[in-house]
mmCIF file of C-alpha atoms and ligand atoms in Angstrom:
data_model
loop_
_atom_site.group_PDB
_atom_site.id
_atom_site.type_symbol
_atom_site.label_atom_id
_atom_site.label_comp_id
_atom_site.label_asym_id
_atom_site.label_seq_id
_atom_site.Cartn_x
_atom_site.Cartn_y
_atom_site.Cartn_z
ATOM 1 C CA MET A 210 15.004 14.570 -25.354
ATOM 2 C CA THR A 211 11.162 14.454 -26.027
ATOM 3 C CA GLU A 212 9.699 12.662 -23.542
ATOM 4 C CA ILE A 213 6.878 9.764 -25.335
ATOM 5 C CA ASN A 214 4.164 9.523 -24.349
ATOM 6 C CA TRP A 215 2.947 6.145 -23.453
ATOM 7 C CA ASN A 216 -0.175 6.169 -23.803
ATOM 8 C CA GLU A 217 -0.274 6.589 -27.940
ATOM 9 C CA TYR A 218 2.017 2.854 -28.018
ATOM 10 C CA ALA A 219 0.767 -0.794 -28.853
ATOM 11 C CA ILE A 220 0.360 -2.959 -24.903
ATOM 12 C CA GLU A 221 3.766 -5.179 -26.446
ATOM 13 C CA THR A 222 5.446 -1.671 -26.999
ATOM 14 C CA GLN A 223 4.838 -0.609 -24.006
ATOM 15 C CA ALA A 224 6.197 -4.240 -22.158
ATOM 16 C CA VAL A 225 9.732 -3.947 -23.600
ATOM 17 C CA ARG A 226 10.052 -0.080 -23.963
ATOM 18 C CA ALA A 227 8.230 2.495 -20.656
ATOM 19 C CA GLY A 228 9.821 3.301 -18.349
ATOM 20 C CA GLN A 229 14.061 3.991 -19.783
ATOM 21 C CA ARG A 230 15.583 6.103 -18.849
ATOM 22 C CA ARG A 231 18.830 5.546 -21.289
ATOM 23 C CA THR A 232 22.667 7.344 -18.420
ATOM 24 C CA PRO A 233 25.540 9.195 -20.244
ATOM 25 C CA GLU A 234 26.551 5.916 -21.143
ATOM 26 C CA GLN A 235 23.894 4.831 -23.703
ATOM 27 C CA GLU A 236 23.244 1.292 -22.501
ATOM 28 C CA HIS A 237 20.329 -0.106 -25.052
ATOM 29 C CA SER A 238 19.280 -2.702 -21.566
ATOM 30 C CA ASP A 239 18.166 -1.875 -18.775
ATOM 31 C CA PRO A 240 20.460 -0.808 -15.633
ATOM 32 C CA ILE A 241 20.558 -1.798 -11.902
ATOM 33 C CA PHE A 242 21.227 1.410 -9.312
ATOM 34 C CA ALA A 243 22.407 -0.688 -6.569
ATOM 35 C CA THR A 244 22.377 2.157 -4.250
ATOM 36 C CA SER A 245 20.898 3.309 -1.390
ATOM 37 C CA SER A 246 21.787 6.468 -0.724
ATOM 38 C CA TYR A 247 22.117 9.150 -3.538
ATOM 39 C CA ILE A 248 24.596 12.094 -3.202
ATOM 40 C CA PHE A 249 23.557 15.996 -3.079
ATOM 41 C CA ARG A 250 26.188 19.072 -4.530
ATOM 42 C CA SER A 251 25.697 20.505 -1.392
ATOM 43 C CA ALA A 252 24.057 20.990 1.795
ATOM 44 C CA ALA A 253 21.376 23.215 0.349
ATOM 45 C CA GLU A 254 20.483 21.000 -1.970
ATOM 46 C CA ALA A 255 20.427 18.153 0.652
ATOM 47 C CA ALA A 256 17.458 20.501 2.286
ATOM 48 C CA ALA A 257 15.974 21.124 -0.675
ATOM 49 C CA ARG A 258 14.988 17.109 -1.207
ATOM 50 C CA PHE A 259 14.121 16.013 2.535
ATOM 51 C CA SER A 260 11.856 19.002 1.884
ATOM 52 C CA GLY A 261 10.274 18.513 -1.251
ATOM 53 C CA LYS A 262 11.273 21.511 -2.547
ATOM 54 C CA GLU A 263 12.822 20.483 -5.477
ATOM 55 C CA PRO A 264 12.872 16.691 -6.808
ATOM 56 C CA GLY A 265 15.555 14.454 -7.042
ATOM 57 C CA ASN A 266 17.197 10.758 -5.521
ATOM 58 C CA ILE A 267 17.320 10.158 -1.560
ATOM 59 C CA TYR A 268 17.291 7.059 -0.550
ATOM 60 C CA SER A 269 15.951 3.265 -2.711
ATOM 61 C CA ARG A 270 13.434 3.436 0.601
ATOM 62 C CA PHE A 271 11.698 5.654 -1.709
ATOM 63 C CA THR A 272 12.918 6.438 -4.825
ATOM 64 C CA ASN A 273 15.277 3.728 -7.191
ATOM 65 C CA PRO A 274 16.039 4.642 -10.749
ATOM 66 C CA THR A 275 15.214 0.493 -11.708
ATOM 67 C CA VAL A 276 12.431 1.019 -9.118
ATOM 68 C CA ARG A 277 11.269 4.068 -11.470
ATOM 69 C CA ALA A 278 11.584 1.716 -14.509
ATOM 70 C CA PHE A 279 10.254 -0.931 -13.745
ATOM 71 C CA GLU A 280 6.544 1.254 -12.551
ATOM 72 C CA GLU A 281 6.838 3.213 -15.090
ATOM 73 C CA ARG A 282 6.251 0.347 -17.740
ATOM 74 C CA LEU A 283 3.948 -1.093 -15.390
ATOM 75 C CA ALA A 284 1.606 1.975 -14.833
ATOM 76 C CA ALA A 285 1.712 1.925 -18.287
ATOM 77 C CA LEU A 286 0.361 -1.229 -19.058
ATOM 78 C CA GLU A 287 -2.609 -0.914 -16.536
ATOM 79 C CA GLY A 288 -2.901 2.160 -17.695
ATOM 80 C CA GLY A 289 -2.595 3.719 -14.862
ATOM 81 C CA GLU A 290 -1.384 6.609 -14.023
ATOM 82 C CA ARG A 291 1.331 5.590 -11.445
ATOM 83 C CA CYS A 292 2.743 3.272 -9.475
ATOM 84 C CA ILE A 293 4.663 2.133 -6.383
ATOM 85 C CA ALA A 294 6.819 -1.163 -6.176
ATOM 86 C CA VAL A 295 6.546 -2.742 -2.803
ATOM 87 C CA ALA A 296 9.010 -5.900 -1.547
ATOM 88 C CA SER A 297 6.065 -7.921 -2.103
ATOM 89 C CA GLY A 298 2.603 -8.808 -3.636
ATOM 90 C CA MET A 299 1.544 -9.097 0.741
ATOM 91 C CA ALA A 300 2.719 -6.217 0.787
ATOM 92 C CA ALA A 301 1.525 -4.326 -2.089
ATOM 93 C CA ILE A 302 -1.687 -5.120 -0.086
ATOM 94 C CA ALA A 303 -0.708 -4.461 2.767
ATOM 95 C CA SER A 304 0.422 -0.988 2.155
ATOM 96 C CA THR A 305 -2.374 0.482 0.027
ATOM 97 C CA ALA A 306 -4.142 -0.897 4.146
ATOM 98 C CA PHE A 307 -2.330 1.091 5.902
ATOM 99 C CA GLY A 308 -2.101 3.627 3.968
ATOM 100 C CA LEU A 309 -5.969 4.167 2.181
ATOM 101 C CA LEU A 310 -7.701 2.979 6.233
ATOM 102 C CA LYS A 311 -8.040 4.553 9.414
ATOM 103 C CA ALA A 312 -9.963 2.631 13.005
ATOM 104 C CA GLY A 313 -13.362 2.725 12.345
ATOM 105 C CA ASP A 314 -12.353 2.025 9.788
ATOM 106 C CA HIS A 315 -14.161 -1.168 7.174
ATOM 107 C CA VAL A 316 -13.149 -3.568 4.326
ATOM 108 C CA VAL A 317 -15.700 -5.737 1.719
ATOM 109 C CA CYS A 318 -13.429 -8.467 0.846
ATOM 110 C CA SER A 319 -14.406 -10.565 -1.818
ATOM 111 C CA ARG A 320 -14.107 -14.854 1.256
ATOM 112 C CA GLY A 321 -12.681 -15.954 -2.315
ATOM 113 C CA VAL A 322 -9.080 -14.908 -1.730
ATOM 114 C CA PHE A 323 -5.309 -15.777 -1.198
ATOM 115 C CA GLY A 324 -5.550 -16.991 2.412
ATOM 116 C CA ASN A 325 -2.410 -14.111 3.915
ATOM 117 C CA THR A 326 -4.957 -11.478 2.500
ATOM 118 C CA VAL A 327 -7.877 -13.251 4.924
ATOM 119 C CA LEU A 328 -5.457 -12.941 7.188
ATOM 120 C CA LEU A 329 -4.053 -9.824 6.888
ATOM 121 C CA PHE A 330 -7.280 -8.448 6.415
ATOM 122 C CA GLN A 331 -8.882 -9.982 9.229
ATOM 123 C CA ASN A 332 -6.354 -10.262 11.985
ATOM 124 C CA PHE A 333 -3.827 -7.574 11.176
ATOM 125 C CA LEU A 334 -6.222 -4.899 10.513
ATOM 126 C CA GLY A 335 -8.934 -6.464 13.382
ATOM 127 C CA LYS A 336 -6.228 -5.341 15.523
ATOM 128 C CA PHE A 337 -6.140 -1.580 14.616
ATOM 129 C CA GLY A 338 -9.835 -1.579 14.795
ATOM 130 C CA VAL A 339 -10.746 -1.753 11.115
ATOM 131 C CA GLU A 340 -13.518 -4.108 9.858
ATOM 132 C CA THR A 341 -14.138 -6.337 7.172
ATOM 133 C CA SER A 342 -16.459 -7.906 5.571
ATOM 134 C CA PHE A 343 -16.276 -10.720 3.580
ATOM 135 C CA VAL A 344 -19.069 -11.544 0.519
ATOM 136 C CA ASP A 345 -19.445 -14.459 -1.972
ATOM 137 C CA LEU A 346 -17.835 -12.964 -5.180
ATOM 138 C CA THR A 347 -20.360 -13.396 -7.629
ATOM 139 C CA ASP A 348 -23.505 -12.056 -4.959
ATOM 140 C CA TYR A 349 -24.227 -9.050 -5.328
ATOM 141 C CA SER A 350 -26.522 -8.530 -3.472
ATOM 142 C CA ALA A 351 -23.773 -8.720 -0.347
ATOM 143 C CA TRP A 352 -21.182 -6.908 -1.705
ATOM 144 C CA GLU A 353 -24.845 -4.380 -2.036
ATOM 145 C CA ALA A 354 -25.334 -4.755 1.018
ATOM 146 C CA ALA A 355 -22.079 -5.044 3.136
ATOM 147 C CA ILE A 356 -21.389 -1.795 2.379
ATOM 148 C CA ARG A 357 -21.516 0.933 4.983
ATOM 149 C CA PRO A 358 -20.808 4.846 5.146
ATOM 150 C CA GLU A 359 -17.533 3.715 6.770
ATOM 151 C CA THR A 360 -16.875 1.544 4.308
ATOM 152 C CA ARG A 361 -13.101 2.732 2.211
ATOM 153 C CA PHE A 362 -12.149 0.660 -0.038
ATOM 154 C CA LEU A 363 -13.601 -3.273 -2.292
ATOM 155 C CA PHE A 364 -12.132 -5.747 -2.788
ATOM 156 C CA VAL A 365 -11.410 -8.367 -4.539
ATOM 157 C CA GLU A 366 -9.328 -10.913 -7.132
ATOM 158 C CA THR A 367 -10.899 -12.322 -10.760
ATOM 159 C CA PRO A 368 -9.820 -14.947 -11.038
ATOM 160 C CA SER A 369 -10.275 -15.783 -7.717
ATOM 161 C CA ASN A 370 -7.508 -18.277 -6.706
ATOM 162 C CA PRO A 371 -7.667 -20.962 -6.258
ATOM 163 C CA LEU A 372 -11.956 -21.482 -7.799
ATOM 164 C CA THR A 373 -10.962 -19.404 -10.753
ATOM 165 C CA GLU A 374 -14.878 -17.058 -10.147
ATOM 166 C CA ILE A 375 -14.899 -13.915 -12.073
ATOM 167 C CA ALA A 376 -16.664 -11.677 -10.624
ATOM 168 C CA ASP A 377 -18.091 -8.533 -12.594
ATOM 169 C CA ILE A 378 -15.294 -5.776 -11.993
ATOM 170 C CA ARG A 379 -16.977 -2.519 -14.194
ATOM 171 C CA ARG A 380 -20.703 -3.871 -11.617
ATOM 172 C CA LEU A 381 -18.498 -3.371 -8.731
ATOM 173 C CA ALA A 382 -16.903 -0.771 -9.527
ATOM 174 C CA GLU A 383 -20.672 1.503 -10.041
ATOM 175 C CA LEU A 384 -21.256 -0.521 -7.018
ATOM 176 C CA ALA A 385 -18.677 1.031 -5.009
ATOM 177 C CA HIS A 386 -18.555 4.653 -6.827
ATOM 178 C CA GLY A 387 -22.611 5.199 -6.343
ATOM 179 C CA GLN A 388 -22.348 4.527 -2.381
ATOM 180 C CA GLY A 389 -18.718 7.034 -2.518
ATOM 181 C CA THR A 390 -16.312 3.935 -1.708
ATOM 182 C CA LEU A 391 -13.224 2.731 -4.284
ATOM 183 C CA LEU A 392 -12.389 -0.584 -5.625
ATOM 184 C CA VAL A 393 -8.811 -3.069 -5.345
ATOM 185 C CA VAL A 394 -8.112 -5.248 -7.628
ATOM 186 C CA ASP A 395 -5.874 -8.138 -7.561
ATOM 187 C CA ASN A 396 -5.121 -8.331 -10.376
ATOM 188 C CA VAL A 397 -2.459 -10.613 -10.409
ATOM 189 C CA PHE A 398 -4.345 -14.375 -12.028
ATOM 190 C CA CYS A 399 -4.511 -12.446 -15.589
ATOM 191 C CA THR A 400 -1.910 -9.118 -15.716
ATOM 192 C CA PRO A 401 -2.295 -6.727 -17.429
ATOM 193 C CA ALA A 402 -1.263 -8.197 -21.148
ATOM 194 C CA LEU A 403 -5.332 -10.283 -20.205
ATOM 195 C CA GLN A 404 -7.335 -7.824 -18.187
ATOM 196 C CA LYS A 405 -7.351 -3.766 -17.183
ATOM 197 C CA PRO A 406 -9.425 -2.850 -14.338
ATOM 198 C CA LEU A 407 -8.737 0.362 -14.532
ATOM 199 C CA GLU A 408 -10.534 0.438 -18.134
ATOM 200 C CA LEU A 409 -12.877 -1.981 -16.065
ATOM 201 C CA GLY A 410 -13.781 1.722 -14.038
ATOM 202 C CA ALA A 411 -11.150 -0.360 -11.103
ATOM 203 C CA ASP A 412 -9.285 2.540 -8.286
ATOM 204 C CA LEU A 413 -6.718 0.293 -7.786
ATOM 205 C CA VAL A 414 -4.911 -2.799 -9.007
ATOM 206 C CA ILE A 415 -2.974 -5.089 -6.832
ATOM 207 C CA HIS A 416 0.704 -6.513 -8.130
ATOM 208 C CA SER A 417 2.531 -9.923 -6.756
ATOM 209 C CA ALA A 418 4.764 -9.376 -8.691
ATOM 210 C CA THR A 419 6.791 -12.807 -8.005
ATOM 211 C CA LYS A 420 4.142 -14.686 -9.907
ATOM 212 C CA TYR A 421 3.234 -14.054 -14.284
ATOM 213 C CA LEU A 422 5.042 -10.722 -13.550
ATOM 214 C CA ASP A 423 8.247 -12.381 -13.389
ATOM 215 C CA GLY A 424 6.931 -15.502 -15.188
ATOM 216 C CA GLN A 425 9.962 -17.194 -14.316
ATOM 217 C CA GLY A 426 9.526 -17.779 -10.324
ATOM 218 C CA ARG A 427 13.275 -16.221 -8.783
ATOM 219 C CA CYS A 428 11.972 -12.262 -7.368
ATOM 220 C CA VAL A 429 9.598 -12.073 -4.456
ATOM 221 C CA GLY A 430 8.105 -8.150 -5.424
ATOM 222 C CA GLY A 431 4.279 -6.649 -5.489
ATOM 223 C CA ALA A 432 2.774 -3.133 -7.052
ATOM 224 C CA ILE A 433 0.664 -0.319 -6.733
ATOM 225 C CA VAL A 434 -1.478 0.433 -9.503
ATOM 226 C CA GLY A 435 -3.720 4.301 -10.269
ATOM 227 C CA PRO A 436 -4.019 7.850 -9.972
ATOM 228 C CA HIS A 437 -1.439 10.462 -9.437
ATOM 229 C CA GLU A 438 -2.886 11.612 -6.144
ATOM 230 C CA LEU A 439 -4.654 9.266 -4.596
ATOM 231 C CA LEU A 440 -1.006 7.157 -4.403
ATOM 232 C CA GLU A 441 1.472 9.910 -4.238
ATOM 233 C CA LYS A 442 -0.874 11.588 -1.132
ATOM 234 C CA GLN A 443 -1.818 7.861 0.083
ATOM 235 C CA ILE A 444 -0.304 5.239 -0.469
ATOM 236 C CA TYR A 445 4.029 6.317 -0.564
ATOM 237 C CA PRO A 446 3.373 8.474 2.808
ATOM 238 C CA PHE A 447 3.346 4.874 3.906
ATOM 239 C CA LEU A 448 6.319 2.768 1.554
ATOM 240 C CA ARG A 449 8.472 6.080 2.943
ATOM 241 C CA THR A 450 7.475 6.041 6.003
ATOM 242 C CA GLY A 451 6.751 2.560 6.565
ATOM 243 C CA GLY A 452 9.468 0.948 4.369
ATOM 244 C CA PRO A 453 8.462 -1.931 2.063
ATOM 245 C CA ALA A 454 10.650 -1.577 -0.070
ATOM 246 C CA MET A 455 12.152 -3.307 -3.735
ATOM 247 C CA SER A 456 15.337 -3.950 -4.473
ATOM 248 C CA PRO A 457 16.797 -2.427 -7.728
ATOM 249 C CA PHE A 458 18.011 -6.481 -8.246
ATOM 250 C CA ASN A 459 14.750 -7.571 -8.441
ATOM 251 C CA ALA A 460 13.020 -4.116 -10.036
ATOM 252 C CA TRP A 461 14.953 -5.480 -12.834
ATOM 253 C CA VAL A 462 13.958 -8.400 -13.117
ATOM 254 C CA PHE A 463 10.505 -7.818 -13.177
ATOM 255 C CA LEU A 464 11.158 -5.109 -15.734
ATOM 256 C CA LYS A 465 12.887 -7.737 -17.553
ATOM 257 C CA GLY A 466 9.785 -9.889 -17.188
ATOM 258 C CA LEU A 467 7.882 -7.730 -19.048
ATOM 259 C CA GLU A 468 9.486 -8.016 -22.027
ATOM 260 C CA THR A 469 8.024 -10.978 -22.451
ATOM 261 C CA LEU A 470 4.459 -10.946 -20.875
ATOM 262 C CA GLY A 471 2.102 -10.979 -23.632
ATOM 263 C CA LEU A 472 3.625 -14.634 -25.273
ATOM 264 C CA ARG A 473 4.135 -15.965 -21.999
ATOM 265 C CA MET A 474 0.627 -15.351 -20.886
ATOM 266 C CA ARG A 475 -0.854 -16.483 -24.454
ATOM 267 C CA ALA A 476 1.359 -20.139 -24.179
ATOM 268 C CA HIS A 477 0.085 -20.912 -20.081
ATOM 269 C CA SER A 478 -3.086 -19.765 -20.449
ATOM 270 C CA GLU A 479 -3.295 -22.128 -24.038
ATOM 271 C CA ASN A 480 -1.506 -24.854 -21.972
ATOM 272 C CA ALA A 481 -3.938 -24.371 -19.617
ATOM 273 C CA ARG A 482 -7.290 -24.640 -21.787
ATOM 274 C CA GLY A 483 -6.175 -27.603 -23.019
ATOM 275 C CA LEU A 484 -5.100 -29.349 -19.910
ATOM 276 C CA ALA A 485 -8.718 -28.645 -18.094
ATOM 277 C CA GLU A 486 -10.688 -29.660 -20.717
ATOM 278 C CA TRP A 487 -8.267 -33.184 -21.169
ATOM 279 C CA LEU A 488 -8.890 -32.851 -18.010
ATOM 280 C CA GLU A 489 -13.188 -32.356 -18.158
ATOM 281 C CA ARG A 490 -12.481 -36.274 -20.216
ATOM 282 C CA GLN A 491 -10.813 -38.379 -17.021
ATOM 283 C CA SER A 492 -13.746 -39.540 -15.129
ATOM 284 C CA TRP A 493 -11.293 -39.641 -11.999
ATOM 285 C CA VAL A 494 -11.451 -36.287 -11.563
ATOM 286 C CA LYS A 495 -15.257 -34.798 -10.747
ATOM 287 C CA ARG A 496 -15.012 -30.963 -11.060
ATOM 288 C CA VAL A 497 -13.165 -28.613 -13.292
ATOM 289 C CA HIS A 498 -12.860 -24.129 -12.174
ATOM 290 C CA TYR A 499 -11.042 -22.826 -15.342
ATOM 291 C CA PRO A 500 -13.069 -19.860 -16.650
ATOM 292 C CA GLY A 501 -11.784 -20.811 -20.784
ATOM 293 C CA LEU A 502 -14.104 -24.211 -19.822
ATOM 294 C CA PRO A 503 -18.495 -23.566 -21.440
ATOM 295 C CA SER A 504 -19.153 -25.334 -18.256
ATOM 296 C CA HIS A 505 -16.976 -22.795 -16.137
ATOM 297 C CA PRO A 506 -20.480 -20.779 -14.174
ATOM 298 C CA GLN A 507 -18.884 -17.088 -14.593
ATOM 299 C CA HIS A 508 -17.470 -17.767 -18.707
ATOM 300 C CA ASP A 509 -19.423 -15.691 -20.201
ATOM 301 C CA LEU A 510 -18.362 -12.732 -18.387
ATOM 302 C CA ALA A 511 -15.148 -14.044 -18.471
ATOM 303 C CA GLN A 512 -15.410 -13.809 -22.115
ATOM 304 C CA ARG A 513 -15.512 -11.102 -22.341
ATOM 305 C CA GLN A 514 -14.110 -9.264 -19.292
ATOM 306 C CA GLN A 515 -11.026 -11.082 -20.538
ATOM 307 C CA LYS A 516 -8.645 -11.901 -23.228
ATOM 308 C CA THR A 517 -7.852 -15.337 -22.528
ATOM 309 C CA GLY A 518 -9.120 -17.951 -19.652
ATOM 310 C CA GLY A 519 -5.425 -17.625 -18.046
ATOM 311 C CA GLY A 520 -2.594 -20.014 -16.447
ATOM 312 C CA ILE A 521 -4.862 -21.602 -13.655
ATOM 313 C CA VAL A 522 -6.990 -24.756 -13.226
ATOM 314 C CA SER A 523 -8.182 -25.844 -10.351
ATOM 315 C CA PHE A 524 -9.890 -29.357 -10.185
ATOM 316 C CA GLU A 525 -11.834 -31.629 -7.622
ATOM 317 C CA VAL A 526 -11.133 -35.390 -7.090
ATOM 318 C CA GLU A 527 -13.438 -38.357 -5.736
ATOM 319 C CA GLY A 528 -11.470 -39.318 -1.824
ATOM 320 C CA GLY A 529 -10.354 -35.627 0.038
ATOM 321 C CA ARG A 530 -6.824 -35.001 1.407
ATOM 322 C CA GLU A 531 -5.581 -38.706 1.352
ATOM 323 C CA ALA A 532 -6.014 -38.805 -2.752
ATOM 324 C CA ALA A 533 -5.822 -35.338 -3.048
ATOM 325 C CA TRP A 534 -2.326 -35.995 -1.347
ATOM 326 C CA LYS A 535 -1.064 -39.215 -3.404
ATOM 327 C CA LEU A 536 -1.553 -37.325 -6.927
ATOM 328 C CA ILE A 537 0.714 -34.781 -6.329
ATOM 329 C CA ASP A 538 3.807 -36.983 -4.570
ATOM 330 C CA ALA A 539 3.564 -39.523 -7.867
ATOM 331 C CA THR A 540 3.438 -37.001 -10.170
ATOM 332 C CA ARG A 541 7.215 -36.657 -11.538
ATOM 333 C CA LEU A 542 8.174 -33.853 -13.790
ATOM 334 C CA LEU A 543 5.546 -30.823 -11.622
ATOM 335 C CA SER A 544 6.824 -29.161 -9.844
ATOM 336 C CA ILE A 545 5.144 -29.009 -6.227
ATOM 337 C CA THR A 546 4.895 -25.709 -4.677
ATOM 338 C CA ALA A 547 2.555 -23.247 -3.890
ATOM 339 C CA ASN A 548 4.235 -21.156 -6.327
ATOM 340 C CA LEU A 549 2.142 -19.721 -9.687
ATOM 341 C CA GLY A 550 2.775 -17.764 -12.764
ATOM 342 C CA ASP A 551 6.284 -20.381 -13.410
ATOM 343 C CA VAL A 552 7.255 -21.538 -16.961
ATOM 344 C CA LYS A 553 7.108 -24.474 -14.904
ATOM 345 C CA THR A 554 3.657 -26.388 -13.497
ATOM 346 C CA THR A 555 2.706 -26.774 -10.734
ATOM 347 C CA ILE A 556 0.810 -28.618 -8.245
ATOM 348 C CA THR A 557 -0.239 -27.994 -4.736
ATOM 349 C CA HIS A 558 -2.916 -28.575 -2.277
ATOM 350 C CA PRO A 559 -4.827 -25.431 -1.542
ATOM 351 C CA ALA A 560 -6.611 -26.130 1.830
ATOM 352 C CA THR A 561 -3.222 -27.245 3.366
ATOM 353 C CA THR A 562 -0.981 -24.981 1.747
ATOM 354 C CA THR A 563 -1.798 -21.594 0.196
ATOM 355 C CA HIS A 564 -5.262 -21.621 2.301
ATOM 356 C CA GLY A 565 -4.112 -23.673 5.209
ATOM 357 C CA ARG A 566 -3.939 -20.783 8.414
ATOM 358 C CA LEU A 567 -7.694 -20.292 7.590
ATOM 359 C CA THR A 568 -9.827 -22.304 9.483
ATOM 360 C CA GLU A 569 -12.472 -25.170 8.461
ATOM 361 C CA ALA A 570 -15.024 -23.391 8.308
ATOM 362 C CA GLU A 571 -13.884 -20.477 6.602
ATOM 363 C CA ARG A 572 -13.003 -23.024 4.064
ATOM 364 C CA ALA A 573 -15.604 -23.638 3.599
ATOM 365 C CA ALA A 574 -17.251 -20.899 2.975
ATOM 366 C CA ALA A 575 -13.829 -20.967 0.551
ATOM 367 C CA GLY A 576 -15.560 -23.760 -1.371
ATOM 368 C CA ILE A 577 -12.093 -24.616 -0.790
ATOM 369 C CA GLY A 578 -12.635 -28.500 0.335
ATOM 370 C CA GLU A 579 -10.106 -31.708 0.811
ATOM 371 C CA GLY A 580 -10.150 -32.644 -2.469
ATOM 372 C CA LEU A 581 -9.471 -29.928 -5.010
ATOM 373 C CA ILE A 582 -5.941 -29.488 -6.586
ATOM 374 C CA ARG A 583 -4.892 -26.208 -8.206
ATOM 375 C CA ILE A 584 -2.356 -26.927 -10.896
ATOM 376 C CA ALA A 585 -0.345 -22.913 -12.796
ATOM 377 C CA VAL A 586 0.417 -24.665 -16.052
ATOM 378 C CA GLY A 587 3.076 -23.941 -16.758
ATOM 379 C CA LEU A 588 5.251 -23.746 -20.434
ATOM 380 C CA GLU A 589 6.174 -27.724 -20.863
ATOM 381 C CA ASN A 590 5.014 -28.952 -23.726
ATOM 382 C CA LEU A 591 0.771 -29.787 -22.645
ATOM 383 C CA GLU A 592 1.254 -33.997 -24.089
ATOM 384 C CA ASP A 593 4.371 -34.531 -21.282
ATOM 385 C CA ILE A 594 2.027 -32.525 -18.329
ATOM 386 C CA LYS A 595 -0.824 -34.642 -19.543
ATOM 387 C CA GLY A 596 1.749 -38.179 -19.135
ATOM 388 C CA ASP A 597 2.551 -36.625 -15.750
ATOM 389 C CA LEU A 598 -0.474 -36.657 -14.358
ATOM 390 C CA LEU A 599 -1.637 -39.806 -16.213
ATOM 391 C CA ARG A 600 0.667 -41.479 -15.125
ATOM 392 C CA ALA A 601 0.846 -39.889 -11.227
ATOM 393 C CA PHE A 602 -3.099 -41.391 -10.760
ATOM 394 C CA ALA A 603 -2.726 -44.772 -12.530
HETATM 395 C C1 PLP B 858 -4.159 -13.782 -5.949
HETATM 396 C C2 PLP B 858 -2.793 -13.373 -5.314
HETATM 397 N N1 PLP B 858 -2.134 -12.151 -4.441
HETATM 398 C C3 PLP B 858 -1.282 -11.787 -3.440
HETATM 399 C C4 PLP B 858 -0.203 -12.417 -3.375
HETATM 400 C C5 PLP B 858 0.426 -12.159 -2.823
HETATM 401 O O1 PLP B 858 1.540 -12.606 -3.790
HETATM 402 P P1 PLP B 858 3.712 -12.191 -2.140
HETATM 403 O O2 PLP B 858 3.711 -13.904 -2.556
HETATM 404 O O3 PLP B 858 4.219 -11.958 -3.679
HETATM 405 O O4 PLP B 858 4.006 -11.663 -1.859
HETATM 406 C C6 PLP B 858 -0.197 -13.722 -4.177
HETATM 407 C C7 PLP B 858 0.145 -14.331 -3.496
HETATM 408 O O5 PLP B 858 0.532 -16.412 -4.092
HETATM 409 C C8 PLP B 858 -1.842 -14.638 -4.514
HETATM 410 O O6 PLP B 858 -1.125 -15.557 -5.408
#
């Protein structure tokens, strides 16, 4: 059978078909290869595989057919040559760092990233002699000024968590390439259904598959997408040795999740836009952060760069932590959990959960106040979500 070039197909088709290779059983759905190792026809074949002279499966820490199917499907969706699936979103960022960096190297990272990303760069990579400078996401002169000869990559999350600030990916890619460095984009909030960083010039894309790629809050996983050469030569060797592998079962769940990604992202965005517009009209809401609102500081950029505003809305209430906790605790329908990208709407207080391990000064610099609440809008009826918040406020 001739190989299909998935780049020739639309994203909806890639999402349901790319990556699948049928076994002789002719199954229609993707199978799960629940196996930790693979057998060889002979000792000579084992030696050829181990030495890399012959391609093929050896051990599921580094290759597994179900994981490969997920990798090929996500690579097609992001328009990347290669994808490496790993155990979590943090494992994707850590594997990228361990694969690309050495002592003495430097990273420039936007300040408004997921709290654990800050800790990984600052505390752990710092221990191995890698320095990270944190800059304001939208301050391009700060990005430029922070780049040094030893800067190996720029790392940006756009939209950012939890304030949904937007960085201009094309501009940052031009800046990075002009200075001989790389741009890594965390595409968790948008997914390739809404934003394709590689097409805008980014070198690598990071995913927490735990979020929208799964879409139903079932499994933890992550992925890195980018050029074959960079992934194969620099990041894959870390996966093989360091071992943050994705389980075949999780890969299968993510494969199923990808099939409905486009539909879900459209529905999440529609509900989120409706909720953000409604929140903006409430007297008890001080400020709403949502890229799809004309009041968002980077609304025009978001309109150009993303298909829709996405599913995350955050807002500020008067009265700091006490008022925010009271409102969160009084909801009945919404789930109090820090996860996002689920069909169920979730509500969280970033200052004491996702960003709770940062210092007060770091949170203040990132604009994460005590009165800030983040909602990852799910697929329930919008009127029921609004009703729950209104009742909780009352
Ligand atoms: C934007 C972003 N990137 C990365 C991660 C890390 O992903 P994981 O929890 O799968 O390790 C998260 C998790 O919440 C996130 O929100």
